[in-house]
């Protein structure tokens, strides 16, 4: 199938404007992560009304605690709070007059919640290769700190001006501790019972995005970038590809680079698979977000907050 990416992008932006609220599946109920990604995609492409619609739904769904749950109207799990905070902050940066005070109130309450929660630590165990005493964030309250929720929480803290908080500094240490020796990361272990685990694309890419702009680039992250580059032209899910593109753009931030040429073929393959598998606004939005390259809100950290 010969895909016209310009035509596909134009059609997807029209769909985003008409349908800024979505779930994980085309017919599914709205969920916090897809809504936050819809907001960030709309911000990246300058679609004010769609971005505000998504951000206001996240604000309306925010709990008294400051958290935002996976299914919006539930009390937990709370890990999407991080992505909601990034969306609110980025909306405020893009359209301050429209954000007024409601966005700042939302992300300040959200980051206060994140700073008040943490993953459970474990005594150091010779059967586990990672440092079990480092504190990050869990998927579910009262469980161990894992890589992806910690990466998302670190993104939120850095975007919202808390990059110097001890929790943010420790989160950076945790993410680097969980990288595998030859590069890449998985859900958060390195060795179990003496066996080295395999890397996975999504957590590896999320780590890189969470550490965007950290200078000098930590050595464990350099190996992870080599791993991501080696995987780029292999078939992968649209979600993993989207995060990988953003991660590699981040790694080449200071270089002149024609991202469209580097990523065109992987994107064409992913779009073809999406067309064949049917409508999925969540995945389509993630690809649109990644295709904003340097303009991705995930990479626009306000270090002056």
JSON list of N, CA and C in Angstrom, two decimals, residues 170-204:
[
{"chain": "A", "resi": 170, "resn": "UNK", "atom": "N", "xyz": [16.36, 11.85, 42.39]},
{"chain": "A", "resi": 170, "resn": "UNK", "atom": "CA", "xyz": [16.40, 10.41, 42.66]},
{"chain": "A", "resi": 170, "resn": "UNK", "atom": "C", "xyz": [15.76, 9.62, 41.53]},
{"chain": "A", "resi": 171, "resn": "UNK", "atom": "N", "xyz": [14.72, 10.19, 40.91]},
{"chain": "A", "resi": 171, "resn": "UNK", "atom": "CA", "xyz": [14.09, 9.51, 39.77]},
{"chain": "A", "resi": 171, "resn": "UNK", "atom": "C", "xyz": [15.08, 9.36, 38.62]},
{"chain": "A", "resi": 172, "resn": "UNK", "atom": "N", "xyz": [15.90, 10.38, 38.39]},
{"chain": "A", "resi": 172, "resn": "UNK", "atom": "CA", "xyz": [16.92, 10.26, 37.35]},
{"chain": "A", "resi": 172, "resn": "UNK", "atom": "C", "xyz": [17.87, 9.11, 37.67]},
{"chain": "A", "resi": 173, "resn": "UNK", "atom": "N", "xyz": [18.29, 9.02, 38.93]},
{"chain": "A", "resi": 173, "resn": "UNK", "atom": "CA", "xyz": [19.17, 7.94, 39.34]},
{"chain": "A", "resi": 173, "resn": "UNK", "atom": "C", "xyz": [18.52, 6.59, 39.14]},
{"chain": "A", "resi": 174, "resn": "UNK", "atom": "N", "xyz": [17.23, 6.50, 39.46]},
{"chain": "A", "resi": 174, "resn": "UNK", "atom": "CA", "xyz": [16.52, 5.23, 39.30]},
{"chain": "A", "resi": 174, "resn": "UNK", "atom": "C", "xyz": [16.47, 4.83, 37.82]},
{"chain": "A", "resi": 175, "resn": "UNK", "atom": "N", "xyz": [16.13, 5.76, 36.94]},
{"chain": "A", "resi": 175, "resn": "UNK", "atom": "CA", "xyz": [16.03, 5.43, 35.52]},
{"chain": "A", "resi": 175, "resn": "UNK", "atom": "C", "xyz": [17.37, 4.96, 34.97]},
{"chain": "A", "resi": 176, "resn": "UNK", "atom": "N", "xyz": [18.44, 5.59, 35.37]},
{"chain": "A", "resi": 176, "resn": "UNK", "atom": "CA", "xyz": [19.76, 5.19, 34.90]},
{"chain": "A", "resi": 176, "resn": "UNK", "atom": "C", "xyz": [20.18, 3.85, 35.49]},
{"chain": "A", "resi": 177, "resn": "UNK", "atom": "N", "xyz": [19.80, 3.62, 36.74]},
{"chain": "A", "resi": 177, "resn": "UNK", "atom": "CA", "xyz": [20.11, 2.34, 37.40]},
{"chain": "A", "resi": 177, "resn": "UNK", "atom": "C", "xyz": [19.41, 1.17, 36.70]},
{"chain": "A", "resi": 178, "resn": "UNK", "atom": "N", "xyz": [18.26, 1.41, 36.11]},
{"chain": "A", "resi": 178, "resn": "UNK", "atom": "CA", "xyz": [17.48, 0.35, 35.48]},
{"chain": "A", "resi": 178, "resn": "UNK", "atom": "C", "xyz": [17.87, 0.08, 34.02]},
{"chain": "A", "resi": 179, "resn": "UNK", "atom": "N", "xyz": [18.86, 0.81, 33.48]},
{"chain": "A", "resi": 179, "resn": "UNK", "atom": "CA", "xyz": [19.31, 0.53, 32.12]},
{"chain": "A", "resi": 179, "resn": "UNK", "atom": "C", "xyz": [20.18, -0.73, 32.10]},
{"chain": "A", "resi": 180, "resn": "UNK", "atom": "N", "xyz": [20.03, -1.51, 31.07]},
{"chain": "A", "resi": 180, "resn": "UNK", "atom": "CA", "xyz": [20.82, -2.74, 30.93]},
{"chain": "A", "resi": 180, "resn": "UNK", "atom": "C", "xyz": [22.24, -2.40, 30.47]},
{"chain": "A", "resi": 181, "resn": "UNK", "atom": "N", "xyz": [23.21, -3.23, 30.80]},
{"chain": "A", "resi": 181, "resn": "UNK", "atom": "CA", "xyz": [24.61, -2.90, 30.51]},
{"chain": "A", "resi": 181, "resn": "UNK", "atom": "C", "xyz": [24.88, -2.59, 29.04]},
{"chain": "A", "resi": 182, "resn": "UNK", "atom": "N", "xyz": [24.27, -3.34, 28.11]},
{"chain": "A", "resi": 182, "resn": "UNK", "atom": "CA", "xyz": [24.51, -3.12, 26.69]},
{"chain": "A", "resi": 182, "resn": "UNK", "atom": "C", "xyz": [23.51, -2.13, 26.08]},
{"chain": "A", "resi": 183, "resn": "UNK", "atom": "N", "xyz": [22.66, -1.55, 26.91]},
{"chain": "A", "resi": 183, "resn": "UNK", "atom": "CA", "xyz": [21.70, -0.57, 26.42]},
{"chain": "A", "resi": 183, "resn": "UNK", "atom": "C", "xyz": [20.28, -1.07, 26.44]},
{"chain": "A", "resi": 184, "resn": "UNK", "atom": "N", "xyz": [19.36, -0.13, 26.60]},
{"chain": "A", "resi": 184, "resn": "UNK", "atom": "CA", "xyz": [17.95, -0.47, 26.66]},
{"chain": "A", "resi": 184, "resn": "UNK", "atom": "C", "xyz": [17.50, -0.77, 28.08]},
{"chain": "A", "resi": 185, "resn": "UNK", "atom": "N", "xyz": [16.21, -0.86, 28.24]},
{"chain": "A", "resi": 185, "resn": "UNK", "atom": "CA", "xyz": [15.62, -1.14, 29.55]},
{"chain": "A", "resi": 185, "resn": "UNK", "atom": "C", "xyz": [14.34, -1.92, 29.32]},
{"chain": "A", "resi": 186, "resn": "UNK", "atom": "N", "xyz": [13.86, -2.55, 30.39]},
{"chain": "A", "resi": 186, "resn": "UNK", "atom": "CA", "xyz": [12.55, -3.19, 30.31]},
{"chain": "A", "resi": 186, "resn": "UNK", "atom": "C", "xyz": [11.64, -2.53, 31.34]},
{"chain": "A", "resi": 187, "resn": "UNK", "atom": "N", "xyz": [10.73, -3.24, 31.91]},
{"chain": "A", "resi": 187, "resn": "UNK", "atom": "CA", "xyz": [9.77, -2.66, 32.84]},
{"chain": "A", "resi": 187, "resn": "UNK", "atom": "C", "xyz": [10.42, -2.15, 34.12]},
{"chain": "A", "resi": 188, "resn": "UNK", "atom": "N", "xyz": [11.67, -2.57, 34.40]},
{"chain": "A", "resi": 188, "resn": "UNK", "atom": "CA", "xyz": [12.33, -2.03, 35.57]},
{"chain": "A", "resi": 188, "resn": "UNK", "atom": "C", "xyz": [13.30, -2.94, 36.28]},
{"chain": "A", "resi": 189, "resn": "UNK", "atom": "N", "xyz": [13.49, -4.15, 35.77]},
{"chain": "A", "resi": 189, "resn": "UNK", "atom": "CA", "xyz": [14.52, -5.03, 36.30]},
{"chain": "A", "resi": 189, "resn": "UNK", "atom": "C", "xyz": [15.70, -5.07, 35.34]},
{"chain": "A", "resi": 190, "resn": "UNK", "atom": "N", "xyz": [16.84, -5.50, 35.83]},
{"chain": "A", "resi": 190, "resn": "UNK", "atom": "CA", "xyz": [18.00, -5.70, 34.96]},
{"chain": "A", "resi": 190, "resn": "UNK", "atom": "C", "xyz": [18.40, -7.18, 34.96]},
{"chain": "A", "resi": 191, "resn": "UNK", "atom": "N", "xyz": [18.68, -7.71, 36.15]},
{"chain": "A", "resi": 191, "resn": "UNK", "atom": "CA", "xyz": [18.98, -9.14, 36.31]},
{"chain": "A", "resi": 191, "resn": "UNK", "atom": "C", "xyz": [18.02, -9.72, 37.33]},
{"chain": "A", "resi": 192, "resn": "UNK", "atom": "N", "xyz": [17.53, -10.92, 37.09]},
{"chain": "A", "resi": 192, "resn": "UNK", "atom": "CA", "xyz": [16.70, -11.66, 38.04]},
{"chain": "A", "resi": 192, "resn": "UNK", "atom": "C", "xyz": [17.26, -13.07, 38.14]},
{"chain": "A", "resi": 193, "resn": "UNK", "atom": "N", "xyz": [17.61, -13.46, 39.36]},
{"chain": "A", "resi": 193, "resn": "UNK", "atom": "CA", "xyz": [18.21, -14.78, 39.61]},
{"chain": "A", "resi": 193, "resn": "UNK", "atom": "C", "xyz": [19.41, -15.02, 38.70]},
{"chain": "A", "resi": 194, "resn": "UNK", "atom": "N", "xyz": [20.19, -13.96, 38.49]},
{"chain": "A", "resi": 194, "resn": "UNK", "atom": "CA", "xyz": [21.41, -14.09, 37.70]},
{"chain": "A", "resi": 194, "resn": "UNK", "atom": "C", "xyz": [21.21, -14.02, 36.20]},
{"chain": "A", "resi": 195, "resn": "UNK", "atom": "N", "xyz": [19.96, -13.95, 35.75]},
{"chain": "A", "resi": 195, "resn": "UNK", "atom": "CA", "xyz": [19.68, -13.90, 34.32]},
{"chain": "A", "resi": 195, "resn": "UNK", "atom": "C", "xyz": [19.41, -12.47, 33.88]},
{"chain": "A", "resi": 196, "resn": "UNK", "atom": "N", "xyz": [20.17, -12.02, 32.87]},
{"chain": "A", "resi": 196, "resn": "UNK", "atom": "CA", "xyz": [19.95, -10.68, 32.34]},
{"chain": "A", "resi": 196, "resn": "UNK", "atom": "C", "xyz": [18.66, -10.65, 31.53]},
{"chain": "A", "resi": 197, "resn": "UNK", "atom": "N", "xyz": [17.82, -9.66, 31.76]},
{"chain": "A", "resi": 197, "resn": "UNK", "atom": "CA", "xyz": [16.55, -9.55, 31.04]},
{"chain": "A", "resi": 197, "resn": "UNK", "atom": "C", "xyz": [16.75, -8.83, 29.72]},
{"chain": "A", "resi": 198, "resn": "UNK", "atom": "N", "xyz": [15.78, -8.99, 28.85]},
{"chain": "A", "resi": 198, "resn": "UNK", "atom": "CA", "xyz": [15.86, -8.39, 27.52]},
{"chain": "A", "resi": 198, "resn": "UNK", "atom": "C", "xyz": [15.33, -6.96, 27.55]},
{"chain": "A", "resi": 199, "resn": "UNK", "atom": "N", "xyz": [15.89, -6.08, 26.72]},
{"chain": "A", "resi": 199, "resn": "UNK", "atom": "CA", "xyz": [15.36, -4.72, 26.64]},
{"chain": "A", "resi": 199, "resn": "UNK", "atom": "C", "xyz": [14.06, -4.67, 25.87]},
{"chain": "A", "resi": 200, "resn": "UNK", "atom": "N", "xyz": [13.25, -3.66, 26.15]},
{"chain": "A", "resi": 200, "resn": "UNK", "atom": "CA", "xyz": [12.02, -3.41, 25.42]},
{"chain": "A", "resi": 200, "resn": "UNK", "atom": "C", "xyz": [12.04, -1.98, 24.92]},
{"chain": "A", "resi": 201, "resn": "UNK", "atom": "N", "xyz": [11.44, -1.76, 23.78]},
{"chain": "A", "resi": 201, "resn": "UNK", "atom": "CA", "xyz": [11.54, -0.48, 23.10]},
{"chain": "A", "resi": 201, "resn": "UNK", "atom": "C", "xyz": [10.86, 0.64, 23.89]},
{"chain": "A", "resi": 202, "resn": "UNK", "atom": "N", "xyz": [9.62, 0.42, 24.31]},
{"chain": "A", "resi": 202, "resn": "UNK", "atom": "CA", "xyz": [8.84, 1.51, 24.91]},
{"chain": "A", "resi": 202, "resn": "UNK", "atom": "C", "xyz": [9.49, 2.07, 26.17]},
{"chain": "A", "resi": 203, "resn": "UNK", "atom": "N", "xyz": [9.82, 1.27, 27.17]},
{"chain": "A", "resi": 203, "resn": "UNK", "atom": "CA", "xyz": [10.46, 1.86, 28.36]},
{"chain": "A", "resi": 203, "resn": "UNK", "atom": "C", "xyz": [11.82, 2.48, 28.05]},
{"chain": "A", "resi": 204, "resn": "UNK", "atom": "N", "xyz": [12.53, 1.93, 27.08]},
{"chain": "A", "resi": 204, "resn": "UNK", "atom": "CA", "xyz": [13.82, 2.52, 26.70]},
{"chain": "A", "resi": 204, "resn": "UNK", "atom": "C", "xyz": [13.61, 3.92, 26.13]}
]
